[in-house]
mmCIF file of C-alpha atoms and ligand atoms in Angstrom:
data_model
loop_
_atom_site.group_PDB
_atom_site.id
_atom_site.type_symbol
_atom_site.label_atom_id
_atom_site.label_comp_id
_atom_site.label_asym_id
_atom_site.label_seq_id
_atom_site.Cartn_x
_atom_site.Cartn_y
_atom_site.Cartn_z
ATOM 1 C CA UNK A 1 81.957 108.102 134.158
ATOM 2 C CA UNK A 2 84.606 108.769 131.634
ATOM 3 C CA UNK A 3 87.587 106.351 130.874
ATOM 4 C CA UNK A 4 89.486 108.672 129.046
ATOM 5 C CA UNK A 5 91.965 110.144 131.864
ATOM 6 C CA UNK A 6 94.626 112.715 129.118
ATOM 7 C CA UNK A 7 92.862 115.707 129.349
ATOM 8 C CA UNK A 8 93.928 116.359 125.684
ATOM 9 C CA UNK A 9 90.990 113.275 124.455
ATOM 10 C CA UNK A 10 88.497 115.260 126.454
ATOM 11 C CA UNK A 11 85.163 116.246 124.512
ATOM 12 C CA UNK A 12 83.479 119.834 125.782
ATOM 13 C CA UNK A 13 80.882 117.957 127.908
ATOM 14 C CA UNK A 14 83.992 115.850 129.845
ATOM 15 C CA UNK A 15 85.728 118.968 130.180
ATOM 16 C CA UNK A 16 83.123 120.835 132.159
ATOM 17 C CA UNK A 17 82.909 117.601 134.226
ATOM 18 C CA UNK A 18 85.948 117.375 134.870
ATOM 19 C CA UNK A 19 86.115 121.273 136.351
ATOM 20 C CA UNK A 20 82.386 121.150 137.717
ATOM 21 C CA UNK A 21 84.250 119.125 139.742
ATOM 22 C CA UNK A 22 86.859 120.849 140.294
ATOM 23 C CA UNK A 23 84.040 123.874 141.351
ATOM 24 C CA UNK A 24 84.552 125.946 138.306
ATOM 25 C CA UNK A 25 81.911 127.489 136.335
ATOM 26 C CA UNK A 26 81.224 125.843 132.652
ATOM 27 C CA UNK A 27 82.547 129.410 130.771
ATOM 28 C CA UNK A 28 85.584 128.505 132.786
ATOM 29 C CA UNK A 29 85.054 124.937 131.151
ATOM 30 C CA UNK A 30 84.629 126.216 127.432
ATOM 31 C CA UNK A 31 87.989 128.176 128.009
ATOM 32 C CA UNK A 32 89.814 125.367 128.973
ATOM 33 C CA UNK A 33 88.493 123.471 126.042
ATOM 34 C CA UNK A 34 88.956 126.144 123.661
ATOM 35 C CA UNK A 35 93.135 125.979 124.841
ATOM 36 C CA UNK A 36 93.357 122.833 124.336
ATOM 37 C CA UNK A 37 91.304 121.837 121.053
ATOM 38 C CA UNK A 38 91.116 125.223 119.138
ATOM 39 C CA UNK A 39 94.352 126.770 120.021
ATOM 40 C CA UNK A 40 96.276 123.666 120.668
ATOM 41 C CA UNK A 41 98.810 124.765 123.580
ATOM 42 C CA UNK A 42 101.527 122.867 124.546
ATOM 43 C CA UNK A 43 101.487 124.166 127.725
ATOM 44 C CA UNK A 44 99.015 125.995 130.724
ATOM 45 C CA UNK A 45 101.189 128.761 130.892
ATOM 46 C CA UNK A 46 100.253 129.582 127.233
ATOM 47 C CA UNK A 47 96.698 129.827 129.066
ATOM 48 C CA UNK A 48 96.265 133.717 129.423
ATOM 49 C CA UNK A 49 92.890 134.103 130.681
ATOM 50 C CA UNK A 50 93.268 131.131 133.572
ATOM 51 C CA UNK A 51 94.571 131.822 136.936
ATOM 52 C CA UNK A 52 98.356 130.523 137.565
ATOM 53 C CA UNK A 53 96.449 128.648 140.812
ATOM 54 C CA UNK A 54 94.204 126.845 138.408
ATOM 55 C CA UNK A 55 96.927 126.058 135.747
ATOM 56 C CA UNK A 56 98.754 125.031 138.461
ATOM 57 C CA UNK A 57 96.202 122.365 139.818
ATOM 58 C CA UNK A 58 95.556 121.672 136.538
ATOM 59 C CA UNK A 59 99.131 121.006 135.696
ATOM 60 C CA UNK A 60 99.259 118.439 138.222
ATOM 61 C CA UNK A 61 96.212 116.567 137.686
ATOM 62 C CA UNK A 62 95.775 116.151 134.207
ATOM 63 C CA UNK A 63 99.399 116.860 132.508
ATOM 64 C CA UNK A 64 99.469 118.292 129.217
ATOM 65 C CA UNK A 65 101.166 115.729 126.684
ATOM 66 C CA UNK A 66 102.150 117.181 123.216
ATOM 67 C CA UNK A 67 103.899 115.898 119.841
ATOM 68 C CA UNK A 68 107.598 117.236 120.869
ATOM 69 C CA UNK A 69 109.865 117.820 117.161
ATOM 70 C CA UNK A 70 112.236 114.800 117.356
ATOM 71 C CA UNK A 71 112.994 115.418 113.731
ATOM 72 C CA UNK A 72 111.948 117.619 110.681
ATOM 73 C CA UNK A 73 112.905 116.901 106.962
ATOM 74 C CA UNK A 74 111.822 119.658 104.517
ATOM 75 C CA UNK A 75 111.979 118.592 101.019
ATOM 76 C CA UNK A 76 113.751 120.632 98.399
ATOM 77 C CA UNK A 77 111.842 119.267 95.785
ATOM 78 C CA UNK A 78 107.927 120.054 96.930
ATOM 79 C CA UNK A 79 108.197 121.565 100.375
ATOM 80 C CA UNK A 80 106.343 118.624 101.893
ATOM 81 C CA UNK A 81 107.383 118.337 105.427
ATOM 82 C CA UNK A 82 108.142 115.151 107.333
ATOM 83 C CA UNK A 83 107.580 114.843 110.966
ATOM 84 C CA UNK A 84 108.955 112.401 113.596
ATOM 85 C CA UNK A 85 107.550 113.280 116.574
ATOM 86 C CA UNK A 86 108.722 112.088 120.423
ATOM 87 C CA UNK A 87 105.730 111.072 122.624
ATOM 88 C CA UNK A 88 105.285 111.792 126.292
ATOM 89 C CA UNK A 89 106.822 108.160 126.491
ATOM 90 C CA UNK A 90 109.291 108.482 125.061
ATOM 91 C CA UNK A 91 107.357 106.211 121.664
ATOM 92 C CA UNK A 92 108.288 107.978 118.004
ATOM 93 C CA UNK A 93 105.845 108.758 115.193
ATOM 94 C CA UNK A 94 105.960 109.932 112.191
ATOM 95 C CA UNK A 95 103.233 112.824 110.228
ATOM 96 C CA UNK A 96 103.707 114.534 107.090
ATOM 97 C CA UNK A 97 102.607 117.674 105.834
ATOM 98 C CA UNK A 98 101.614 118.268 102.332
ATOM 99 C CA UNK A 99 100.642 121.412 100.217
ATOM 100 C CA UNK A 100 97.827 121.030 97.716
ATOM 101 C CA UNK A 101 96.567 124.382 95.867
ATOM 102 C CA UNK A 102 93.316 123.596 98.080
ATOM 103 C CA UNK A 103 95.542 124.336 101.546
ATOM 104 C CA UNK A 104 97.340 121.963 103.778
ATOM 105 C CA UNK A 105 96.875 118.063 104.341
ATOM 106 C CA UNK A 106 98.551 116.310 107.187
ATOM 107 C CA UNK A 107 98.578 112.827 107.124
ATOM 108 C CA UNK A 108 99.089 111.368 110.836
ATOM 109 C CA UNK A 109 99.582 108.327 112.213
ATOM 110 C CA UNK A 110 97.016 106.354 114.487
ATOM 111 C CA UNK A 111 99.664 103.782 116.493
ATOM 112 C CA UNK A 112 103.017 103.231 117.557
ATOM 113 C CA UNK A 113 103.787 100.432 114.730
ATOM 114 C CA UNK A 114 101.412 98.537 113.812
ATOM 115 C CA UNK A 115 100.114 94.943 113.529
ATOM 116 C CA UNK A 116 99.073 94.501 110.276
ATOM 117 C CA UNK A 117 102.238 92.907 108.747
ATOM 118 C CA UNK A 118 102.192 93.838 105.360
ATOM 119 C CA UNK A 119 105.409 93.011 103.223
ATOM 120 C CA UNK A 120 105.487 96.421 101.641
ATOM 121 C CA UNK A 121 105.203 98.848 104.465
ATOM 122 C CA UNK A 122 107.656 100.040 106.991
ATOM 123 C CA UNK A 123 105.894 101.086 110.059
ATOM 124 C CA UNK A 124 104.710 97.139 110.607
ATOM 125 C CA UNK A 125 107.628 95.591 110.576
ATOM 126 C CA UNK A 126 108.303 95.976 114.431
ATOM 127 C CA UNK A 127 104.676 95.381 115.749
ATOM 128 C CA UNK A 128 102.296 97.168 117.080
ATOM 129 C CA UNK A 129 104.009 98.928 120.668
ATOM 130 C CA UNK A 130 100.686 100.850 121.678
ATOM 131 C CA UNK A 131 97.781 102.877 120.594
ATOM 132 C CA UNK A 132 97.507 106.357 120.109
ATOM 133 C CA UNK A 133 94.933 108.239 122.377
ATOM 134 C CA UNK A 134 92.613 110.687 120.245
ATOM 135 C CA UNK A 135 94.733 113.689 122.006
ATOM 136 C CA UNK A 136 98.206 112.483 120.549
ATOM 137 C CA UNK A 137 96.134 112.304 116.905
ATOM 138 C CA UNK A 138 95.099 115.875 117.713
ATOM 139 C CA UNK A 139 98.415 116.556 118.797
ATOM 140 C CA UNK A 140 100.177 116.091 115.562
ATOM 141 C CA UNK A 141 97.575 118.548 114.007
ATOM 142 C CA UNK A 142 98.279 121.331 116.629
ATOM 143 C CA UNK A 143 102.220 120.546 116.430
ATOM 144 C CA UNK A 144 102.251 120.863 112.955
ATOM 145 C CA UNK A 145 99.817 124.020 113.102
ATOM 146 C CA UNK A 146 101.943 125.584 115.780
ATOM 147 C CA UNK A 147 105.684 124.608 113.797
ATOM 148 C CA UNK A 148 104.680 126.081 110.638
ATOM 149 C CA UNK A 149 102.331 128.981 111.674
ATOM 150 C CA UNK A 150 99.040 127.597 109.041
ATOM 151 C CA UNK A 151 96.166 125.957 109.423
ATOM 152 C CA UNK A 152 95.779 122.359 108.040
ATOM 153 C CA UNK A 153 92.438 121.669 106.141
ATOM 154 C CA UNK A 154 92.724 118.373 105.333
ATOM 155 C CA UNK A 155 93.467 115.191 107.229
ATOM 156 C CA UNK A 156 94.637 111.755 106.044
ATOM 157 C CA UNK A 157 94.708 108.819 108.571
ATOM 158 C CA UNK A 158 97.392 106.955 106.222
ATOM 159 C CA UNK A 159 100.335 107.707 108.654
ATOM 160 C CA UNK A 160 101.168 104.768 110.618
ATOM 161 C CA UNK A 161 99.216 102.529 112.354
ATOM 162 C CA UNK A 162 95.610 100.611 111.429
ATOM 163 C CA UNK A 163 92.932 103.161 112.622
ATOM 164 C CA UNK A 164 90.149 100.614 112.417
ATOM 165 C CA UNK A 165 92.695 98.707 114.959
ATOM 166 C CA UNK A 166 92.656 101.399 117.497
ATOM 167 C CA UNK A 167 88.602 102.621 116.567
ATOM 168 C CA UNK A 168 87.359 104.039 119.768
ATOM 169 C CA UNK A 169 89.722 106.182 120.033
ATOM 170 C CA UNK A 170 89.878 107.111 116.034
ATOM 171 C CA UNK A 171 86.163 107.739 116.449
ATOM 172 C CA UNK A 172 86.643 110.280 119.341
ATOM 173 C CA UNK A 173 89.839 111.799 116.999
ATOM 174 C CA UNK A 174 86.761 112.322 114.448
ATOM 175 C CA UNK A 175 84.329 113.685 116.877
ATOM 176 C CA UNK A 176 87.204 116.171 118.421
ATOM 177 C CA UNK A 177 88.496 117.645 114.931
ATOM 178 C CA UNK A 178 85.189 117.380 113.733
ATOM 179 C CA UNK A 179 83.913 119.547 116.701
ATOM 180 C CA UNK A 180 82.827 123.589 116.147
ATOM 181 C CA UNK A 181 85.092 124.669 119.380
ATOM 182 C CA UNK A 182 88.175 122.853 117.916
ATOM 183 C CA UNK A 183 89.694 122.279 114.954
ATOM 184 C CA UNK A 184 86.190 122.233 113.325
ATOM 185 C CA UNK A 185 86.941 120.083 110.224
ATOM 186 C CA UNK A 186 84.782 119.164 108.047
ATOM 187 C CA UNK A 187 84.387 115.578 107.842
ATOM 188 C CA UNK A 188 84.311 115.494 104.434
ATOM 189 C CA UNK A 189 87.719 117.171 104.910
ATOM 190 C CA UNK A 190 88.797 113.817 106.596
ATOM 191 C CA UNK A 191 90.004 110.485 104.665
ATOM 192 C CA UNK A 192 90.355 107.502 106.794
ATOM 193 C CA UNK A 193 92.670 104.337 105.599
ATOM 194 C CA UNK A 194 92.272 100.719 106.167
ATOM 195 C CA UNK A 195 93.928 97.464 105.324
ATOM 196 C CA UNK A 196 90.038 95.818 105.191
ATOM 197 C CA UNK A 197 89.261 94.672 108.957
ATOM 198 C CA UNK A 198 85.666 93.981 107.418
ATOM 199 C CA UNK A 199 83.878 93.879 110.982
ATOM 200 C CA UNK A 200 85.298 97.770 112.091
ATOM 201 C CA UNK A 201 83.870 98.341 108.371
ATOM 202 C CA UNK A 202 80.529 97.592 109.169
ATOM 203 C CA UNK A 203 80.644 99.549 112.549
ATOM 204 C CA UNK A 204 82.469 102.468 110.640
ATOM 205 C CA UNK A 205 79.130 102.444 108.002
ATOM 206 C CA UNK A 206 76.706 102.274 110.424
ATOM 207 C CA UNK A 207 77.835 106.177 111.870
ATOM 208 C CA UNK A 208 77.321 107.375 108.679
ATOM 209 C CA UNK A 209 79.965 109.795 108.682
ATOM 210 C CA UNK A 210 80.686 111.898 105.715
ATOM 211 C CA UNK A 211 84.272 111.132 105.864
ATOM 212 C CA UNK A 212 86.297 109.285 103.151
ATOM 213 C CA UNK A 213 87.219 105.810 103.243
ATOM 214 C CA UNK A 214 90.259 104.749 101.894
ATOM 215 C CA UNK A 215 90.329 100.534 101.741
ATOM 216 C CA UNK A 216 94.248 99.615 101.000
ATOM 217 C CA UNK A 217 93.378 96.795 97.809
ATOM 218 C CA UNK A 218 96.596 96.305 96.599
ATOM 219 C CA UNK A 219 95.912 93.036 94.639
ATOM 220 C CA UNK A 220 92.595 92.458 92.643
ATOM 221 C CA UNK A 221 92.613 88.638 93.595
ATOM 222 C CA UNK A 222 93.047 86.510 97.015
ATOM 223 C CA UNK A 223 96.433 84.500 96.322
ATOM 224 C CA UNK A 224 98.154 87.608 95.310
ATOM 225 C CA UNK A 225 96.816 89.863 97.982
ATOM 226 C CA UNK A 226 97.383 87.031 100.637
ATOM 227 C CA UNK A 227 100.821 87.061 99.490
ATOM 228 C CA UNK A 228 101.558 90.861 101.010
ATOM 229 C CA UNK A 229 98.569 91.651 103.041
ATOM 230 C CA UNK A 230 98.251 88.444 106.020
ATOM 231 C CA UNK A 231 95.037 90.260 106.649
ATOM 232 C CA UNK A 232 93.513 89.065 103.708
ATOM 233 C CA UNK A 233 93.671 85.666 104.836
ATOM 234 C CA UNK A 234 91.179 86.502 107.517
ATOM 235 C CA UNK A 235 88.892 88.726 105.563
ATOM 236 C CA UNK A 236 89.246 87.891 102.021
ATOM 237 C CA UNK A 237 88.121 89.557 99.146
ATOM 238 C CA UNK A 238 84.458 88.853 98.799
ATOM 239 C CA UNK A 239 84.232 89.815 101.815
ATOM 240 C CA UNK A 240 85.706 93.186 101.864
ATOM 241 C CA UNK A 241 83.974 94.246 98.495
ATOM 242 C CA UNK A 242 80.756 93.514 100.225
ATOM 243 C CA UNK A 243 81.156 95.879 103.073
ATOM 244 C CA UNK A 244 82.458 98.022 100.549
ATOM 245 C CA UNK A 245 79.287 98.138 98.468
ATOM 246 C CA UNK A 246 77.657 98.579 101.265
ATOM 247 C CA UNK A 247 79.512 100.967 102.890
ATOM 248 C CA UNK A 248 79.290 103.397 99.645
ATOM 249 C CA UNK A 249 75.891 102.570 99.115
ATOM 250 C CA UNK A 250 74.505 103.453 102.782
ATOM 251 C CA UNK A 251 76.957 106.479 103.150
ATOM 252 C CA UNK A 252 76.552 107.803 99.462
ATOM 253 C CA UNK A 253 80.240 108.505 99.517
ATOM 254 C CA UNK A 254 82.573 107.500 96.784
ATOM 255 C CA UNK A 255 85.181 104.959 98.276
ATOM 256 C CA UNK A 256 88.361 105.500 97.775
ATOM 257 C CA UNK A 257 90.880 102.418 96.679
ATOM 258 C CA UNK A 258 94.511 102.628 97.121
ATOM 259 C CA UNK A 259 96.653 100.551 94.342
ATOM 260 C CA UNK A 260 100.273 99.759 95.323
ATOM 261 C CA UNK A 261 101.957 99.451 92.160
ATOM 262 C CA UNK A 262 105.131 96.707 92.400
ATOM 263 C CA UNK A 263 106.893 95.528 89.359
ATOM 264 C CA UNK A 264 106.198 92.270 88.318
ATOM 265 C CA UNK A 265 104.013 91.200 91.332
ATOM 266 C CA UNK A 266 100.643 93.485 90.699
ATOM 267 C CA UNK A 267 100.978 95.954 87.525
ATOM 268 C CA UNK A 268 100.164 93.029 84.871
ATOM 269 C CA UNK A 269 97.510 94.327 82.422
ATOM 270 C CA UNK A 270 95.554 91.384 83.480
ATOM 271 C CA UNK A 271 95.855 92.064 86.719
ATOM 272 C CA UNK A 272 94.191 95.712 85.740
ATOM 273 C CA UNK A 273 91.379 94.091 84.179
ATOM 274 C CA UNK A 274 90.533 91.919 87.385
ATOM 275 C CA UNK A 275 90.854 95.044 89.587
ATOM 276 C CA UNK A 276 87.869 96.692 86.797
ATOM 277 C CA UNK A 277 85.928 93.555 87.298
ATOM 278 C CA UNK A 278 86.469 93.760 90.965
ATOM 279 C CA UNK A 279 85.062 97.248 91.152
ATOM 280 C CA UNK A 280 82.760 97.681 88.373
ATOM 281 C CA UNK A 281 79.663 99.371 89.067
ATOM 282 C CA UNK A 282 80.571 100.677 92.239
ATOM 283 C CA UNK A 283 80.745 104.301 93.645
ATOM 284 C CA UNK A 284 84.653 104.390 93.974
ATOM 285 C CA UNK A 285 87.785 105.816 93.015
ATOM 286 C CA UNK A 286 91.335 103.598 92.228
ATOM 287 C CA UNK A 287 94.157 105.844 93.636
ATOM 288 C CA UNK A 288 97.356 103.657 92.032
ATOM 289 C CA UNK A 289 100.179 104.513 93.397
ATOM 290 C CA UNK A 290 104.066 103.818 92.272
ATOM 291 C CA UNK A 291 105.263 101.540 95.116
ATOM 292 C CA UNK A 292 107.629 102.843 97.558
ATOM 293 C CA UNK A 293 111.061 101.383 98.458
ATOM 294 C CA UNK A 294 112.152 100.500 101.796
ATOM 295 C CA UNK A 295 114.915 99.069 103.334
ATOM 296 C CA UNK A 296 112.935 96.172 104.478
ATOM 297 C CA UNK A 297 111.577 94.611 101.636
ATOM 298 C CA UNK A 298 112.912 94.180 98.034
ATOM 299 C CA UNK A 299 110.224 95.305 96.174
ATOM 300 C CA UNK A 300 110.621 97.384 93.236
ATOM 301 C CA UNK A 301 107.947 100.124 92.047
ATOM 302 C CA UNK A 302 106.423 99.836 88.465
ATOM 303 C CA UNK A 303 108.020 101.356 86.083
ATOM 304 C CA UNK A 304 105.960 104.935 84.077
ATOM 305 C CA UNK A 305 105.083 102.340 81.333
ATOM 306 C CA UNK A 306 103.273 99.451 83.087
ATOM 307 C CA UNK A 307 101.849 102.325 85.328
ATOM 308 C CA UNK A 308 100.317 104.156 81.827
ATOM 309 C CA UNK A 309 99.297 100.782 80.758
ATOM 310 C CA UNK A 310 97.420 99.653 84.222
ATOM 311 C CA UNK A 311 95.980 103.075 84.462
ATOM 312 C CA UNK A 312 94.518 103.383 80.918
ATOM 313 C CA UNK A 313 92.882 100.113 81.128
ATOM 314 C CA UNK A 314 91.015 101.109 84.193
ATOM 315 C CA UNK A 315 89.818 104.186 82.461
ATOM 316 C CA UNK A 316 88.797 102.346 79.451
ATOM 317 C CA UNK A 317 86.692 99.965 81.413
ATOM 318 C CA UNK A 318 84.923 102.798 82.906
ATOM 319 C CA UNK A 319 86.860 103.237 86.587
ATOM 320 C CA UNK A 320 87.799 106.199 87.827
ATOM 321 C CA UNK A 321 91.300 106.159 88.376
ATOM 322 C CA UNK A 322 94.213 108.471 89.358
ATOM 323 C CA UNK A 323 98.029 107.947 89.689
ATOM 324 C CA UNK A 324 98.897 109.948 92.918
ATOM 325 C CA UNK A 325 101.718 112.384 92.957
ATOM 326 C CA UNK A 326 104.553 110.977 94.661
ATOM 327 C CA UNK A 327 105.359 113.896 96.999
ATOM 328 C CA UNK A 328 108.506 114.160 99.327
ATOM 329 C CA UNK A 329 110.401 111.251 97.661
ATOM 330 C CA UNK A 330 113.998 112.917 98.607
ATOM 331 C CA UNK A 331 112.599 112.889 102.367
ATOM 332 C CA UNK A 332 111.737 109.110 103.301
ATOM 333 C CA UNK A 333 108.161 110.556 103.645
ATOM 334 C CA UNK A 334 106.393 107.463 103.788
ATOM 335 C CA UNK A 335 105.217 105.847 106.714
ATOM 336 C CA UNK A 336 107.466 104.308 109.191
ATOM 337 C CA UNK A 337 110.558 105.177 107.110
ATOM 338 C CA UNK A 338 111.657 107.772 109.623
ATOM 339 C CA UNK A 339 111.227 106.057 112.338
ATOM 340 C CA UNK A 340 112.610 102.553 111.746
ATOM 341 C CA UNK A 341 115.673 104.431 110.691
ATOM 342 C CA UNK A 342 115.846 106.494 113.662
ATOM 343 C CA UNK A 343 115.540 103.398 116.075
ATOM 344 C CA UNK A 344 117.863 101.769 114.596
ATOM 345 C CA UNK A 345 120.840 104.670 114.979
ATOM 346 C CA UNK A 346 119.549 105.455 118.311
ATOM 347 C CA UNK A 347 118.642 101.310 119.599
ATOM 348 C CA UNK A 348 117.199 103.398 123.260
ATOM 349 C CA UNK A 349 114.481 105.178 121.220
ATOM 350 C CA UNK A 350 115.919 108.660 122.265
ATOM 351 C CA UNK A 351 119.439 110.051 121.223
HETATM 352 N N1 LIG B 401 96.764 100.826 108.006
HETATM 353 C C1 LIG B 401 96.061 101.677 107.117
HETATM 354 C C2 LIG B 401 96.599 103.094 107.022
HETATM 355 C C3 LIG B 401 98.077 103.309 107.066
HETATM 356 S S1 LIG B 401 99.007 102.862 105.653
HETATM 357 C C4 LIG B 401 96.013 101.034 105.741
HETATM 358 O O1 LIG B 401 96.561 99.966 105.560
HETATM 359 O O2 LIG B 401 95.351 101.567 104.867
HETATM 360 C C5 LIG B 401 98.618 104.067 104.446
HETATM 361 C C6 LIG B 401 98.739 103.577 103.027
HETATM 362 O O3 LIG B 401 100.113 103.457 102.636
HETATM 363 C C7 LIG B 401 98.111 102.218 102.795
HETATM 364 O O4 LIG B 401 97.405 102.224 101.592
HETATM 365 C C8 LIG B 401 99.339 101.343 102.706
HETATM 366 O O5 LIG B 401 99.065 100.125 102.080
HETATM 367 C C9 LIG B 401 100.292 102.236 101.955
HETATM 368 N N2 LIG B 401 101.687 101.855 101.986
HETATM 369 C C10 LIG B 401 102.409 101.345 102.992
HETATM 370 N N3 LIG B 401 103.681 101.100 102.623
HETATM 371 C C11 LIG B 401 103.779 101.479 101.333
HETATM 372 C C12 LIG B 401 104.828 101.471 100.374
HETATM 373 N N4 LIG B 401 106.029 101.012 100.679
HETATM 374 N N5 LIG B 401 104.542 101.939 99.140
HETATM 375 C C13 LIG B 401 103.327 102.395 98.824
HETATM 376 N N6 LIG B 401 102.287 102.431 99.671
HETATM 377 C C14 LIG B 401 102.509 101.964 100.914
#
C-alpha cells in the first residue's frame, strides 16, 4: 500500500488504485491523472470531463492543495519573476522564474526552511519547519505555468530547502515531472542542488538519472568551508570529491559546482588555484557566482576584479568555469529573502 495520502504526489499506477477502488474504470484513472499532473488544476471543478458526483467525492477525500500567490515581484530590470507562495498550511515558499533564450527555468524550493545552517543563505536561518511533499514541488511548476500562461522547460532545485534532506519525496518530484502524462521533462532538463550530504550522494548515483547535479563547494579547503557550511564538518572535503568522481564517472554527466564568491573570505587567487587542484581532471563545471547580500549576515560579494581574476585562473588551469548572470537583483530573488522578510512584517505567517 501507498503512504503517500495528497492526491497531488500520486504516480499514474496510485491513481488508478486509488479509483479502482473507488469502482472507476482506469480511462477514468488516466483522466484524473492527466488534471492533475499535465494540466495542473487548482481545483475539480476545472475537471470538465468528470462528473460533479465524482469531483465531489473526490473533493472530500483527497483535497486538492495548490501553491496560492502570496506575493509576486516582477523585475524591471530582466523580467525574472519572484514567487512567494502560501501553502495549504498556511507555511510560505519562495520560486523564481527565469527567462533564458532556451525557454523558461523555475527554480523551486524543496522545504519550508531548511536545516543546513549555512552563514550565507537566508532560507536556513529559521530551521527547517517541514518537508515539501512531491505535489507542492509540482505545484510551484503548475502555479507558475498557470500565472503566466507558458510552459517552463527547465527546473532548478536551488530554491529553498536541502533536496537530498527531503529525498524520497525529491525522487518521486523527479519521477512525476519526469513522467510522459505530466509535465514530461526531460531529466536532463532538471538540475538538482546540494550542500554535499555524501551518503544521499551515493544513493542519488546509484539511479543513474540523467539529471544535473549541482554540489554547493563554496570553499576549496576544509577550515574555510567549515567556517560557512557546518555540514562540512560532517562530510568533509575528501569525502565529497569522492562521491563526486564517482558520481560523474558512473552517470557520465558533467557535475556542476557552485562558487559563492565573498570578498575577502573565498575570492583569493590562491584560493582559485586550490579550487583547480581540487577539481582537476574531473568531468565538471565551476559556476562562480557574485555572493548575495542578506540581511542576516554581513558578507560582502567580490568585487568584478577579484571575480575576473578567480575566474581566469580557473580557465588557465584548464576548468571550465562560468560567472552566472545575476538575474532579478532589484527583486530579493534569492532564496529565502522573500520570505524571512515577509515573516517578519507579518510575525502570524499570514497578513
Ligand atoms: N540546499 C541546496 C539547494 C538550495 S540553495 C544547496 O545547498 O545546494 C541553492 C544555492 O544557492 C546553493 O548553491 C547555495 O549555497 C546558494 N546560496 C544560498 N545563499 C546564497 C547567497 N546569499 N549568495 C549566493 N548564493 C547563495
Amino acid at each position: 500500500m501507498s503512504l503517500v495520502t495528497d492526491i497531488k504526489s500520486m504516480n499514474n499506477d496510485e491513481i488508478r488504485q486509488l479509483c479502482s477502488d473507488l469502482g472507476l474504470p482506469k480511462f477514468r484513472a488516466d483522466q484524473l491523472y492527466s488534471w492533475l499532473q499535465k494540466a495542473g488544476v487548482s481545483s475539480y471543478d476545472e475537471m470538465t470531463n468528470i462528473s460533479k458526483d465524482l469531483r465531489q467525492t473526490l473533493s472530500e477525500k483527497y483535497p486538492l492543495h495548490c501553491c496560492e500567490i502570496e506575493l509576486k515581484r516582477v523585475s524591471k530590470i530582466d523580467g525574472t519573476v519572484k514567487y512567494l507562495f502560501r501553502l495549504h498550511d498556511g507555511e510560505f515558499i519562495e520560486s523564481v522564474l527565469m527567462k533564458y533564450k532556451y525557454g523558461y527555468t523555475l527554480c523551486i524550493s524543496s522545504q519550508v526552511g531548511c536545516k543546513m545552517g549555512c552563514m550565507f543563505c537566508a532560507s536556513t536561518k529559521s530551521g527547517c519547519v517541514r518537508n515539501l511533499s512531491a505535489g507542492e514541488m509540482i505545484g510551484q511548476i503548475h502555479a507558475a505555468q498557470r500565472d503566466m500562461n507558458i510552459r517552463v522547460s527547465h527546473v532548478v532545485i536551488m530554491g529553498m530547502g536541502e533536496p537530498l534532506d527531503n529525498f524520497d519525496n525529491a525522487m518521486r518530484f523527479l519521477a512525476l515531472a519526469g513522467d510522459d502524462k505530466g509535465l514530461n521533462l526531460g531529466m536532463r532538463n532538471i538540475s538538482l542542488s546540494t550542500c554535499g550530504i555524501v551518503p544521499r550522494m551515493y544513493e542519488l548515483m546509484e539511479k543513474n538519472l540523467q539529471i544535473t547535479l549541482s554540489v554547493s563547494l563554496h570553499a576549496p579547503e576544509n577550515e574555510l568551508r567549515s567556517k560557512i557550511m557546518p555540514v562540512n564538518r560532517k562530510y568533509p572535503l575528501d569525502e565529497l570529491m569522492k562521491v563526486c568522481r564517482l558520481y560523474a564517472k558512473k552517470t557520465s554527466r558533467r557535475i556542476s559546482f557552485e562558487y559563492a564568491m565573498i570578498a575577502g573570505f573565498n575570492d583569493s587567487p590562491e584560493c582559485a588555484k586550490r579550487l583547480a587542484q581540487l577539481v582537476k581532471g574531473m568531468l565538471c563545471h565551476v559556476n562562480l557566482i557574485p555572493a548575495n547580500e542578506i540581511d542576516e549576515s554581513s558578507h560582502k560579494r567580490s568585487g568584478e576584479k577579484a571575480l575576473k581574476t578567480f575566474c581566469d585562473i580557473l580557465s588557465s588551469q584548464g576548468v571550465n568555469v562560468t560567472v552566472r548572470r545575476s538575474l532579478g537583483s532589484d527583486i530579493d530573488a534569492s532564496c529565502g529573502q522573500l520570505r524571512s522578510r515577509h515573516e517578519k512584517q507579518s510575525p502570524s505567517g499570514r497578513e
